[in-house]
Structure formats: C-alpha cells, structure tokens
PDB file of C-alpha atoms in Angstrom:
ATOM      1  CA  UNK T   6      78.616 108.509  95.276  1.00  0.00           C
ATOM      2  CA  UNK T   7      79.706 108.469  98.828  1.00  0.00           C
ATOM      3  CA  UNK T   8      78.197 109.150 102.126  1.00  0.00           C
ATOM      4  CA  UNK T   9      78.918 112.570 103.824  1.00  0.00           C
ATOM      5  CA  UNK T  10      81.249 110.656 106.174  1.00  0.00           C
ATOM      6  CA  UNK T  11      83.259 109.239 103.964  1.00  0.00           C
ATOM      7  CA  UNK T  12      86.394 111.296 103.118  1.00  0.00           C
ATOM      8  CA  UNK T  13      86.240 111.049  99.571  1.00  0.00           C
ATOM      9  CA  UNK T  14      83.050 112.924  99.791  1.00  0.00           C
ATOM     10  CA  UNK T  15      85.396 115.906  99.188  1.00  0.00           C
ATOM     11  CA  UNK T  16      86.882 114.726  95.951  1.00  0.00           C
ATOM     12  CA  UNK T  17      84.001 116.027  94.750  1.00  0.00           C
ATOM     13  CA  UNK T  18      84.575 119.173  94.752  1.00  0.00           C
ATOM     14  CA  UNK T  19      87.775 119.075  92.646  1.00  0.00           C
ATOM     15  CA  UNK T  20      87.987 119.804  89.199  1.00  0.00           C
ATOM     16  CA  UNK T  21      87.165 116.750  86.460  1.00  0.00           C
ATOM     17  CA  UNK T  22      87.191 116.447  82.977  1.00  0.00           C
ATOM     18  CA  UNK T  23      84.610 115.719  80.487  1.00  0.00           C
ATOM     19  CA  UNK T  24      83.404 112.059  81.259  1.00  0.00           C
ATOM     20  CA  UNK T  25      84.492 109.591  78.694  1.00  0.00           C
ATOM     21  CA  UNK T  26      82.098 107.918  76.246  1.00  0.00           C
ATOM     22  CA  UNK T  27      83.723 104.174  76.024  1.00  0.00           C
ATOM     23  CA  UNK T  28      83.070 102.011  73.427  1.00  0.00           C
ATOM     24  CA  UNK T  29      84.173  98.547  74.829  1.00  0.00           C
ATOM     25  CA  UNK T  30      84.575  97.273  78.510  1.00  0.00           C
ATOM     26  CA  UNK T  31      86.609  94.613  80.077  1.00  0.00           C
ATOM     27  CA  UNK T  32      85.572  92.776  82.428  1.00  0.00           C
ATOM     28  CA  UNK T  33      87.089  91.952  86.334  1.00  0.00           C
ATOM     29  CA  UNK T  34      89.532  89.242  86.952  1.00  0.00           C
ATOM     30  CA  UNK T  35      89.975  87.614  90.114  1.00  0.00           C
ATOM     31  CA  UNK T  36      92.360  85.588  91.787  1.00  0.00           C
ATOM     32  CA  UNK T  37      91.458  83.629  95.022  1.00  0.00           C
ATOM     33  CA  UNK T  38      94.728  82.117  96.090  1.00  0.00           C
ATOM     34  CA  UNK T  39      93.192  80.704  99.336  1.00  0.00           C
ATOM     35  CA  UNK T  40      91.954  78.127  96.510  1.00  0.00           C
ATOM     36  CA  UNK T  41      94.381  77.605  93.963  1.00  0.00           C
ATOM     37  CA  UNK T  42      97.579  76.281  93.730  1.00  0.00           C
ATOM     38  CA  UNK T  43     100.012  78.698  93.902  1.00  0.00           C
ATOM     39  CA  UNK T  44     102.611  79.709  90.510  1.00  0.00           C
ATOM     40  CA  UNK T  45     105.962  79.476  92.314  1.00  0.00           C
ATOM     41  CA  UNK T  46     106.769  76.580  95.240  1.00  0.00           C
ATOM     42  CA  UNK T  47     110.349  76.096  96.666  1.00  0.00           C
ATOM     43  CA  UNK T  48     112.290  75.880  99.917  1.00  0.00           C
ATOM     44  CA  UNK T  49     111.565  79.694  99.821  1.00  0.00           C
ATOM     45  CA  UNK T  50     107.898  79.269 100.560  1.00  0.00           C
ATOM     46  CA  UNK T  51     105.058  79.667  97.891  1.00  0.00           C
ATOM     47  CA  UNK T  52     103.771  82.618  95.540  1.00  0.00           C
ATOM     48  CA  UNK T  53     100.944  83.206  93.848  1.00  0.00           C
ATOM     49  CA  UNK T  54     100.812  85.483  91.024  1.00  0.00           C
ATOM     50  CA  UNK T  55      98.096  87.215  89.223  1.00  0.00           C
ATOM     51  CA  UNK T  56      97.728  90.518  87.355  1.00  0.00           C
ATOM     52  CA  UNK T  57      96.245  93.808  85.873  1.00  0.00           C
ATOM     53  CA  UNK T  58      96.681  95.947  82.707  1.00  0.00           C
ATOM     54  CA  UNK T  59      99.415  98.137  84.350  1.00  0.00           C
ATOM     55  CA  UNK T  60     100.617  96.071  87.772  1.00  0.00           C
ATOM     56  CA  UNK T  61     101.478  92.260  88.961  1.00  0.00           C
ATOM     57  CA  UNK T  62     100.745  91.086  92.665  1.00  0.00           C
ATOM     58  CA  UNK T  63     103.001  88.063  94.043  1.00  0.00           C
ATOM     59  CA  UNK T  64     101.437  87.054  97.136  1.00  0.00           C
ATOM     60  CA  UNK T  65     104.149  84.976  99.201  1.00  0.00           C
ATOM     61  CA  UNK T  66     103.640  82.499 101.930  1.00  0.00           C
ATOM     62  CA  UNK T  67     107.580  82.660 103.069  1.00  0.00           C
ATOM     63  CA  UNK T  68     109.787  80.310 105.111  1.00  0.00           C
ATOM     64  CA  UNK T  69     112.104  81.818 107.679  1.00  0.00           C
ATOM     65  CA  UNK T  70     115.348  82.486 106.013  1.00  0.00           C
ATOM     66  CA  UNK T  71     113.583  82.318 102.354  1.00  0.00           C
ATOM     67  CA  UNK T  72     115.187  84.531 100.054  1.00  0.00           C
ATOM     68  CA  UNK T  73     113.177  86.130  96.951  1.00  0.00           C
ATOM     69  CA  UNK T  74     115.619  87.969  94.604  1.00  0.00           C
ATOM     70  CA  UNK T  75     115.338  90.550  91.406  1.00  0.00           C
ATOM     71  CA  UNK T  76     118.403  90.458  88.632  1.00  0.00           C
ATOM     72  CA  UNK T  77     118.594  93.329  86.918  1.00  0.00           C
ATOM     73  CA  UNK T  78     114.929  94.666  88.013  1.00  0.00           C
ATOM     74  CA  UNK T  79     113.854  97.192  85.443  1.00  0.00           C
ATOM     75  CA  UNK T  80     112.051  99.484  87.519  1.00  0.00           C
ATOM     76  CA  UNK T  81     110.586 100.239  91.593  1.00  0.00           C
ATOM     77  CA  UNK T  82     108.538  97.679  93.007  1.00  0.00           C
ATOM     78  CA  UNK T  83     106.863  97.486  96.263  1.00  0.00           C
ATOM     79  CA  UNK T  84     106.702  95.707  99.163  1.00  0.00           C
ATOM     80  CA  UNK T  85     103.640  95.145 101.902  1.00  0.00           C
ATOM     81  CA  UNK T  86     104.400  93.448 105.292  1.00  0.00           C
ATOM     82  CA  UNK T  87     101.027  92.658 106.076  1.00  0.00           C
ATOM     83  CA  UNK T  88     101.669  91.448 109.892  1.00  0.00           C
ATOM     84  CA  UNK T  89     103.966  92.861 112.922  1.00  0.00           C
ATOM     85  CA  UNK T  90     105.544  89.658 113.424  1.00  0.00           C
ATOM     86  CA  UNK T  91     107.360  89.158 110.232  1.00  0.00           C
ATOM     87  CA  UNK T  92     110.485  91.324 109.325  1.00  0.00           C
ATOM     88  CA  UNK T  93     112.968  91.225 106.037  1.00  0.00           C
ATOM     89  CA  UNK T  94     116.218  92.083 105.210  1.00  0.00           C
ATOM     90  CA  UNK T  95     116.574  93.721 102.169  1.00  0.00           C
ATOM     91  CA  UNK T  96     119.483  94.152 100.322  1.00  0.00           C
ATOM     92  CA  UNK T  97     120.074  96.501  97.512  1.00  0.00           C
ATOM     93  CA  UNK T  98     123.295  98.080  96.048  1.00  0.00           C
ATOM     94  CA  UNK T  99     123.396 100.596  98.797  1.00  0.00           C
ATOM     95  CA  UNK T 100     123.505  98.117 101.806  1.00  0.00           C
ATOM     96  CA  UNK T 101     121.740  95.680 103.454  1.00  0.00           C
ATOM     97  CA  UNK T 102     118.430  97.136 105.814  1.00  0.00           C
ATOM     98  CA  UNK T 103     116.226  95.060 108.095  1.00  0.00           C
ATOM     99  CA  UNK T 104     112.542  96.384 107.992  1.00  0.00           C
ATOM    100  CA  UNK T 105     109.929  95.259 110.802  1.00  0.00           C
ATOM    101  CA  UNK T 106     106.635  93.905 110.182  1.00  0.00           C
ATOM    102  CA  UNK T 107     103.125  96.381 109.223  1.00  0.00           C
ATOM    103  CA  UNK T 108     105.539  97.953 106.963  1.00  0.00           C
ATOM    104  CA  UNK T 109     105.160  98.887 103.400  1.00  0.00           C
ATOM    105  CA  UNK T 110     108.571  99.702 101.185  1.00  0.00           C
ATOM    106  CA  UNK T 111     109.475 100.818  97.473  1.00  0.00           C
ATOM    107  CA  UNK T 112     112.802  98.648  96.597  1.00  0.00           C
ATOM    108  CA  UNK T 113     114.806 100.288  93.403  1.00  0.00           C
ATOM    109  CA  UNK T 114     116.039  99.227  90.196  1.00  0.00           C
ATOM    110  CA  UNK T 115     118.536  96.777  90.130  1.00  0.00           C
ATOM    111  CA  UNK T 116     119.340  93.922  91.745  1.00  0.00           C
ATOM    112  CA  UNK T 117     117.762  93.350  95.099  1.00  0.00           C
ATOM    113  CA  UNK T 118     117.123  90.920  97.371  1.00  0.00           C
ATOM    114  CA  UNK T 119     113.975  89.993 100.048  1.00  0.00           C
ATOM    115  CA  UNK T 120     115.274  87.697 103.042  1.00  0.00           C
ATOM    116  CA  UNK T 121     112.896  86.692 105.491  1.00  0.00           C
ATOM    117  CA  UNK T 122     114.086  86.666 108.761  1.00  0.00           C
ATOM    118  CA  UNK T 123     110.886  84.987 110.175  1.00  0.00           C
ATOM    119  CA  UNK T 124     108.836  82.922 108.609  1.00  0.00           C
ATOM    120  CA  UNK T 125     105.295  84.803 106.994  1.00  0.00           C
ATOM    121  CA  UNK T 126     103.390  86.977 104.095  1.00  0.00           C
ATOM    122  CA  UNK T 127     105.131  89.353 102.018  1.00  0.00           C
ATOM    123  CA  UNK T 128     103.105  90.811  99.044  1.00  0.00           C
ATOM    124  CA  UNK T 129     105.376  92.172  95.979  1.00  0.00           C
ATOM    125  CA  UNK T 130     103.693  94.740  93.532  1.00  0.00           C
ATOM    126  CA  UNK T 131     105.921  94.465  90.372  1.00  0.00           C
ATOM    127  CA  UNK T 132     104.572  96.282  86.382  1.00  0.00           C
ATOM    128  CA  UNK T 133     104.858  94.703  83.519  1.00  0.00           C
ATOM    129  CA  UNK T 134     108.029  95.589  83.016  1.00  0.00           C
ATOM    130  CA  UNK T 135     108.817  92.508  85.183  1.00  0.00           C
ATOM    131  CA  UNK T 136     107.673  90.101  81.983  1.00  0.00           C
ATOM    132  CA  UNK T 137     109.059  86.895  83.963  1.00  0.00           C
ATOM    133  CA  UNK T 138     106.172  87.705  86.678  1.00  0.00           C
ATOM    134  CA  UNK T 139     103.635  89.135  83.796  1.00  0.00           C
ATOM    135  CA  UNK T 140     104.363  85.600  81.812  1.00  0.00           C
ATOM    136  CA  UNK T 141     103.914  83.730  84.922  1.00  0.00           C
ATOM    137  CA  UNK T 142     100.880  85.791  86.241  1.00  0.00           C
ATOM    138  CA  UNK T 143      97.713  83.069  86.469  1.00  0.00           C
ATOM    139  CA  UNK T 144      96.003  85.332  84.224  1.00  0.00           C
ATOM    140  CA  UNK T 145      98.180  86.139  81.972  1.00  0.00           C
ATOM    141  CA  UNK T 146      96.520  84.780  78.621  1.00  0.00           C
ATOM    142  CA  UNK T 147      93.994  87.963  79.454  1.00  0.00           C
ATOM    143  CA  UNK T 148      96.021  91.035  79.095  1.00  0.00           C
ATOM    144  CA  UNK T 149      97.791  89.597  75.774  1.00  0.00           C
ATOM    145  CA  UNK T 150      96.185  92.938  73.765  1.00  0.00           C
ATOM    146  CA  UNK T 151      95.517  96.027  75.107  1.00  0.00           C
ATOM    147  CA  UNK T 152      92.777  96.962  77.381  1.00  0.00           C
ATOM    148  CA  UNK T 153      90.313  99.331  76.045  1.00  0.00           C
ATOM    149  CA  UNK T 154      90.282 101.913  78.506  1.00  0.00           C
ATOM    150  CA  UNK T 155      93.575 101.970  80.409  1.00  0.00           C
ATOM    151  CA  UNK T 156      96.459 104.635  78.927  1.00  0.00           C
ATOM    152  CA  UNK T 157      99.695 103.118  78.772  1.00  0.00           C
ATOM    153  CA  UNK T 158     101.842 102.869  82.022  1.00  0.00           C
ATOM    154  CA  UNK T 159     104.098 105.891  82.809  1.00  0.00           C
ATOM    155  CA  UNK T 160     105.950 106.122  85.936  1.00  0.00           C
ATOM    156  CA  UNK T 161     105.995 109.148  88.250  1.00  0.00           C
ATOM    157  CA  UNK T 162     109.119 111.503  88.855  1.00  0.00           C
ATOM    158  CA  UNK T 163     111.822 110.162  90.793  1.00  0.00           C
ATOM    159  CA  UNK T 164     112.641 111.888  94.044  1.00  0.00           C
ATOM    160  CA  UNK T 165     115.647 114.097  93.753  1.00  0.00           C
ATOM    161  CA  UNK T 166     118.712 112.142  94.450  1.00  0.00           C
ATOM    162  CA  UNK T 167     117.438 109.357  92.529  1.00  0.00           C
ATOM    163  CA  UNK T 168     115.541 106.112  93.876  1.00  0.00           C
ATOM    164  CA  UNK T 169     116.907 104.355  97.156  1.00  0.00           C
ATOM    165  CA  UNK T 170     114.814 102.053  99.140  1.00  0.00           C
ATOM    166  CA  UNK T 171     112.503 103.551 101.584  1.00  0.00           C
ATOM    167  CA  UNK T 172     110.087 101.964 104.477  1.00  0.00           C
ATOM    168  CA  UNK T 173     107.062 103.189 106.055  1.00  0.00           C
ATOM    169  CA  UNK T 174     105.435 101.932 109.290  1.00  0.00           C
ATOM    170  CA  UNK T 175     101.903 101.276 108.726  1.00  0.00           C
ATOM    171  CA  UNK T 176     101.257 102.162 112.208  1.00  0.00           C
ATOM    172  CA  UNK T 177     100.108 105.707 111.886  1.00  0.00           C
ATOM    173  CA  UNK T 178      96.903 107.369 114.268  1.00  0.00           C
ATOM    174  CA  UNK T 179      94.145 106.967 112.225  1.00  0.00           C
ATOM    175  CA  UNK T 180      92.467 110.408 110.773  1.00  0.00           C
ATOM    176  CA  UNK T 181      88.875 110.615 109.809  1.00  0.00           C
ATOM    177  CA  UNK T 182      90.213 113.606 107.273  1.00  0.00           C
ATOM    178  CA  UNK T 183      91.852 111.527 105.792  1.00  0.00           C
ATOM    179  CA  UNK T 184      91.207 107.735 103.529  1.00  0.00           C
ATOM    180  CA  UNK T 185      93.404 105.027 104.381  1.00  0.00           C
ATOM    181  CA  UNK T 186      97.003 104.891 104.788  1.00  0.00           C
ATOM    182  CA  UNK T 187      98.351 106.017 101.801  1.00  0.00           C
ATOM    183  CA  UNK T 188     101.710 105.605  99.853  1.00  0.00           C
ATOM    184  CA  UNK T 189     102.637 106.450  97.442  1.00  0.00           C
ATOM    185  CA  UNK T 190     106.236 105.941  94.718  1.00  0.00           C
ATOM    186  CA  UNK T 191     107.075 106.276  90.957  1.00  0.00           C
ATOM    187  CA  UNK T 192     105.357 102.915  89.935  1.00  0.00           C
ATOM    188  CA  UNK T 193     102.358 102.149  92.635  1.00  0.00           C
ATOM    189  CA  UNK T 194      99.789 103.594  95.070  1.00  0.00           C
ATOM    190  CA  UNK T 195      98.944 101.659  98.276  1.00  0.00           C
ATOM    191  CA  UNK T 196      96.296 102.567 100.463  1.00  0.00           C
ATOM    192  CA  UNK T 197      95.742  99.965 103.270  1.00  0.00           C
ATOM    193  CA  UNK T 198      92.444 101.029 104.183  1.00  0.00           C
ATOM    194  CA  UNK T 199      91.204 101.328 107.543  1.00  0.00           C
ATOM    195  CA  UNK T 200      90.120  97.545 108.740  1.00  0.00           C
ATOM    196  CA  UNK T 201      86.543  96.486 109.206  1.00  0.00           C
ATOM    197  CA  UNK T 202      85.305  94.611 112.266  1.00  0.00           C
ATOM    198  CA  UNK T 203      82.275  92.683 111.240  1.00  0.00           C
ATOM    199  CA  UNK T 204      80.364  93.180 108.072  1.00  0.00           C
ATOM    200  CA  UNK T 205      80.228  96.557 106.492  1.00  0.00           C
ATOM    201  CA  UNK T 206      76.457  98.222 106.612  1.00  0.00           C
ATOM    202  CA  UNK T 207      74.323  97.929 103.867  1.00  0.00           C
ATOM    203  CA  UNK T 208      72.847 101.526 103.870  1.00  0.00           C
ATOM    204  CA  UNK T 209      76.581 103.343 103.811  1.00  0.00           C
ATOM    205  CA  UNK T 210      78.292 101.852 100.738  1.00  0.00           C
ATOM    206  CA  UNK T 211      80.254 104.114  98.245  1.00  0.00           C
ATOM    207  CA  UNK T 212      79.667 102.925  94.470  1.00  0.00           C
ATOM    208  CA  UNK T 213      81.964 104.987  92.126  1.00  0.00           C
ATOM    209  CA  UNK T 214      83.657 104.587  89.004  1.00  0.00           C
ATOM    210  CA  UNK T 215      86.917 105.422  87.634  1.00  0.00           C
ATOM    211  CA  UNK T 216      87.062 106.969  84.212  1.00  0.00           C
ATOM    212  CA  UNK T 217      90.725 105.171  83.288  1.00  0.00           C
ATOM    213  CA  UNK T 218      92.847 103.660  85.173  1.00  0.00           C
ATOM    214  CA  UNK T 219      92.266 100.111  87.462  1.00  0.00           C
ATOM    215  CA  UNK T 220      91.793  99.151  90.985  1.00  0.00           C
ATOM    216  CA  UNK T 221      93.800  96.303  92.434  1.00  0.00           C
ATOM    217  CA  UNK T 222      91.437  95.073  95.754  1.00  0.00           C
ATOM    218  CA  UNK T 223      93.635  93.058  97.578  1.00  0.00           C
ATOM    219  CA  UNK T 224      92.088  90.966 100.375  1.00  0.00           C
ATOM    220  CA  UNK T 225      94.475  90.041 103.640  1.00  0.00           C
ATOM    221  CA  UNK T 226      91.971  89.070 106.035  1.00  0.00           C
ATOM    222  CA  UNK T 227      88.324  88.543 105.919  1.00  0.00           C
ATOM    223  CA  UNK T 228      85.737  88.298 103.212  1.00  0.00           C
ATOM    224  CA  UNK T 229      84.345  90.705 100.707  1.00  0.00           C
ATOM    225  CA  UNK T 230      81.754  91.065  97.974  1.00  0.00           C
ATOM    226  CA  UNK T 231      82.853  93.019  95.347  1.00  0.00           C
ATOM    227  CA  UNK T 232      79.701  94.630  93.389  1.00  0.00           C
ATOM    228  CA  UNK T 233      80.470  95.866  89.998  1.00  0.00           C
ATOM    229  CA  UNK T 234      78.127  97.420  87.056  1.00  0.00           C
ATOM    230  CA  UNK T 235      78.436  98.806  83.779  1.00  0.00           C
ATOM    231  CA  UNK T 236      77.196 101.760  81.848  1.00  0.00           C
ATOM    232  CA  UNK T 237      74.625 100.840  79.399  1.00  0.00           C
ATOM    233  CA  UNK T 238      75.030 102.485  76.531  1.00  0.00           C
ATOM    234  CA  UNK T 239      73.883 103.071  72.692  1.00  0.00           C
ATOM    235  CA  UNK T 240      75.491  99.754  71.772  1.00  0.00           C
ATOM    236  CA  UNK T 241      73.584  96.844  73.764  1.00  0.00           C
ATOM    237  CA  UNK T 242      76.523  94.402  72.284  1.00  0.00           C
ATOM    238  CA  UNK T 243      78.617  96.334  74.893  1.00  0.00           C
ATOM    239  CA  UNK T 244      76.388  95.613  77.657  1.00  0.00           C
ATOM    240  CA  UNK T 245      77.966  93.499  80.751  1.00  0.00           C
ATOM    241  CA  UNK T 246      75.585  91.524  83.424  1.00  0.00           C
ATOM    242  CA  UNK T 247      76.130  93.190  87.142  1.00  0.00           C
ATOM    243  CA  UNK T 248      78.698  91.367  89.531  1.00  0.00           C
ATOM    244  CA  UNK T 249      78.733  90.580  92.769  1.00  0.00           C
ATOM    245  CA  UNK T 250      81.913  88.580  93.404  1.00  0.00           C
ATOM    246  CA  UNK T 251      82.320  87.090  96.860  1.00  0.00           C
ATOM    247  CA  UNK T 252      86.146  87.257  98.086  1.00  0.00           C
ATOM    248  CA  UNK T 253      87.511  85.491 101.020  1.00  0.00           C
ATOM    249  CA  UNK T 254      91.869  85.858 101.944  1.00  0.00           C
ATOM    250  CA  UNK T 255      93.995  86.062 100.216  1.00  0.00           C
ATOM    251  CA  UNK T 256      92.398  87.277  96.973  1.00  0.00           C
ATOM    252  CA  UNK T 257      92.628  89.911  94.118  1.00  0.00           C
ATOM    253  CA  UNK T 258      89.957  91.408  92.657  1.00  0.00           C
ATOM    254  CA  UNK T 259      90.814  93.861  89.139  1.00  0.00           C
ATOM    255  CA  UNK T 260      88.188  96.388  88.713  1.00  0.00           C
ATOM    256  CA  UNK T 261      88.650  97.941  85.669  1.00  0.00           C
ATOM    257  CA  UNK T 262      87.172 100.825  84.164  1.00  0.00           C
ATOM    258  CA  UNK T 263      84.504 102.839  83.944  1.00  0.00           C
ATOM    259  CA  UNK T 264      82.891  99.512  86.312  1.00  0.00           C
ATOM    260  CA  UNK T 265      80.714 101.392  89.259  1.00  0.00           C
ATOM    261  CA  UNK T 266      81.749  99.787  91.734  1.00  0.00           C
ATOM    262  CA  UNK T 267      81.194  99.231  95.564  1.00  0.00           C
ATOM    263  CA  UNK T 268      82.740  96.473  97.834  1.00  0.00           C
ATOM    264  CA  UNK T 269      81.415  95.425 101.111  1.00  0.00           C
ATOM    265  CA  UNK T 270      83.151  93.801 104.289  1.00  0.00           C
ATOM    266  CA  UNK T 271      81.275  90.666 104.762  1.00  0.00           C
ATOM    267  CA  UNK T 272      83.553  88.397 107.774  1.00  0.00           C
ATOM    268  CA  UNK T 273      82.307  88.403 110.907  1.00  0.00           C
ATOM    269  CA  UNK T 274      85.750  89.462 112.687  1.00  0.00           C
ATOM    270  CA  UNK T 275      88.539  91.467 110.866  1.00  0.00           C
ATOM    271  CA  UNK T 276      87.968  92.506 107.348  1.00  0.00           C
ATOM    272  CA  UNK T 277      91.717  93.924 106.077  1.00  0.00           C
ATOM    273  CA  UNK T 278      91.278  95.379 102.112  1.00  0.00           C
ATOM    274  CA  UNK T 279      94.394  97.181 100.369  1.00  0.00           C
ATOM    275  CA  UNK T 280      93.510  99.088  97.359  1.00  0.00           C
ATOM    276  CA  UNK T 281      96.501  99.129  94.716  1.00  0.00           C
ATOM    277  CA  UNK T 282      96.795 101.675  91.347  1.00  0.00           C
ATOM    278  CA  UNK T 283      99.512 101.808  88.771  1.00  0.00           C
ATOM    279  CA  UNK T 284     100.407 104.728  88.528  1.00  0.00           C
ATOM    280  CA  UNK T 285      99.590 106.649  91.781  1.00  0.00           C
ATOM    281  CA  UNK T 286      96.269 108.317  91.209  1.00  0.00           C
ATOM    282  CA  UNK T 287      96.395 112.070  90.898  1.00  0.00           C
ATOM    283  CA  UNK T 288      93.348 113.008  92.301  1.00  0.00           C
ATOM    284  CA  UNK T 289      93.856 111.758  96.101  1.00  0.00           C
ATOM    285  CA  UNK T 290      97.543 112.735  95.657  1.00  0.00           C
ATOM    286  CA  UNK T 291      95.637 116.289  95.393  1.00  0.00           C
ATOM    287  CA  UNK T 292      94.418 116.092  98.670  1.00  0.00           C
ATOM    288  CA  UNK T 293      96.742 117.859 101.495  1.00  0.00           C
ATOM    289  CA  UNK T 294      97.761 115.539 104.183  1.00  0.00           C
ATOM    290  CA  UNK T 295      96.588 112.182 102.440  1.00  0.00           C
ATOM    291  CA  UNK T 296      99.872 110.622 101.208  1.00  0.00           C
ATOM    292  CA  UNK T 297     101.882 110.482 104.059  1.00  0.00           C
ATOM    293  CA  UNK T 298     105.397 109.947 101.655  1.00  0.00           C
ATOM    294  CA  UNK T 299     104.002 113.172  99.263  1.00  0.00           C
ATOM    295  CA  UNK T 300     107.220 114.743 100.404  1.00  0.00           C
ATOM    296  CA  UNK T 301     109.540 111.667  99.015  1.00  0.00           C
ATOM    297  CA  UNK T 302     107.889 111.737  95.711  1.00  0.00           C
ATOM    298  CA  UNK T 303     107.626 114.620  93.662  1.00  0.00           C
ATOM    299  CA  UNK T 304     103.714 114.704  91.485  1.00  0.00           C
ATOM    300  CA  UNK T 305     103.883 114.790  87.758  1.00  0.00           C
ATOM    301  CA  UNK T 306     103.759 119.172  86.811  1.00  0.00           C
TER     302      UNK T 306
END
C-alpha cells in the first residue's frame, strides 16, 4: 500500500502470482551496533557483523591504512562507501583501483583486498557462502535451520566477460520516477534510498509485504522505527505480536517475510536508510530506468 507519490505505486500494476498461504513465520532480527561490542577489533579498525537467511553485513569502523582482505572468496560481494571523505584501494587479480567516497562497488571472486586510504566506514555485504563471516555473524545461532519462507540463494547471471570489479558514484540527480539509487550485481541489491531530513510524516507511510524473500534495513545516519505485522491466519499458534522496533546508527533491521511492514524516519536532522536483498529483486529490476547498472548485469530469462 503506497501513496500515489511514491514510485512504487506503479509496481502495482505489474503482473503477481497467486499470494502464498504460509504456515510458519520468523520473526525480525536486529542488530544495533551503536550498542554492542563489535565481532572483529584490530589495528584495522572494528567490525560488526550480523546476518539474514541469504546475506551477511560487516559494518567497519576503519583506520587509515587498515587493510580488510578475502582468501579465496567464493563468490561477489559488495561494498558501500557511505561518506565522500573516505576512499579505498582495492586490489583484485586484475590490478589495484582506488575508489572515492559515496561509492558503492561489487568486488569478484577470489582473493581481494580493501585498503583504506583514510580513515572511516566501509560496509561489506558478503552470502553465506562466506561461512567464516556467517559463523561469526552476532546472530548466527538463528539461521542454524532453514527459514520457512525464504527459497534457497541463487545468484544472478554474470555479465558477459565474466565478473571484474566495478564502482558506482552514488552521486546521481535524484528522479521522482524513480526509488532510490539502485544497484544492482549477481549476489545483492542496494538501494540507498533518498535521505530524510527530519521525521518522516505519519499520514504518508507505505506498509507492504514481501511474499519471499528478506529486507536488509540498514541504518547510516539517524533513527528509525521499524513497524512490522503479521498475517493472522487459521492457525492462532502462528500468530506474532506487532513490532515497532526503534533503530538509531548504525543498525540492521531483517524483515522477513510475508511481515507488512512500514518504517518511519524518526531523527530530527538526516535520516540515511539503505535497503539490501539477496538476490536482486525482480520486480523493481522490471522497472525501466530504476537500476542504474541494469546494463552490467544481465536479469535471470
């Protein structure tokens, strides 16, 4: 349910399969690092680590000159430069590039390597296939089994040529056709949203659900509520209480599915949310003009 203003408003419109009758829920996990001691501390600079069904976030307060380095990496990952004044080096078996701050970049298999140039955040977006980071995920003990309404992982199609790394500016004109910033590569979907001065308003929210597959809310600056609810259905032992889960930066929230869910901007100066899936989602790769890497990555036929 959106308001007429808000671009999704027009997913609407696409074609959607039967809605699923689930049987079990799970419910949200959240991970307010601002709070907790972080998984990972050396002369590198700190990490904290927490996790869905299908992706890991390590959140990393880095030293200038800290290195953070993947042996034998099974599969993409991604990278978010949250602020204009840090920039990397990264180094993979094609070279060594520098990328600037407000970036976001997809790093390939292998062995790679993250050097800070200047001290600051960096926010790595690994699957499970990474099981050191899974294992060492705060969270961990709660995605030992399946979840009961997210398929299996399966990547997207690599771009022809194979996978390279690749960088994006997030500095792009904003486009009220469009939602977010999106980007988009074989193992993750990043859309850092438009930011929110001030708290969001109360009489334009957007609850929505997703049918299968989870949302990663990741918090950079601000504070958010994030208000979740569950079906009710036949079986009252299935029945969940409503959330409302108050955020403030850095945080994750996991909102898995069918949830409806809503989130609302609550700091009184500059609320920054990223929204994270694993895979991409297909429906807002649909939409013309949305992704601004769609020509990079090829969709699933």
């Amino acid at each position: 349910m959106y308001v007429q203003s808000d671009p999704r408003s027009t997913l609407a419109s696409e074609p959607k399969p039967a809605t699923r009758v689930h049987e079990s829920f799970f419910g949200s996990q959240l991970a307010l690092f601002y709070e907790t001691e972080p998984q990972a501390s050396d002369s590198n600079g700190e990490t904290w680590i927490s996790r869905g069904q299908n992706f890991v976030v390590a959140y990393s307060k880095g030293q200038a000159g800290g290195s953070f380095a993947r042996v034998a990496q099974p599969d993409e990952y991604a990278l978010i430069i949250p602020d204009r004044e840090t920039s990397v080096e990264i180094t993979t078996a094609d070279g060594t590039t520098t990328v600037p701050g407000y970036s976001v970049a997809f790093i390939p298999p292998g062995d790679s390597t993250i050097k800070l140039l200047t001290g600051g955040t960096i926010v790595r977006l690994f699957t499970p296939k990474s099981e050191d980071l899974a294992a060492a995920a705060s969270n961990a003990k709660a995605f030992g089994g399946a979840h009961p309404n997210v398929p299996p992982f399966e990547p997207w199609p690599e771009p022809p040529g194979g996978l390279t790394l690749k960088w994006y500016t997030l500095d792009v004109p904003e486009d009220p056709n469009r939602f977010g910033r999106i980007y988009r590569c074989t193992t993750f979907m990043i859309n850092y949203l438009t930011p929110r001065n001030g708290p969001r308003a109360r009489d334009k929210v957007s609850p929505h659900h997703h049918d299968d597959f989870e949302q990663c809310s990741l918090a950079l600056t601000g504070a958010f509520t994030h208000h979740l609810r569950w079906p009710w259905t036949t079986n009252m032992n299935t029945w969940r209480e409503d959330e409302h889960l108050f955020c403030g930066s850095p945080s994750i929230c996991v909102i898995p599915p069918p949830s409806i869910h809503t989130t609302t901007a609550e700091g009184p100066d500059v609320n920054q949310l990223v929204d994270i899936f694993s895979p991409p989602r297909m429906d807002f790769s649909a939409k013309p003009g949305w992704v601004l890497n769609a020509d990079d990555y090829p969709m699933p036929e």
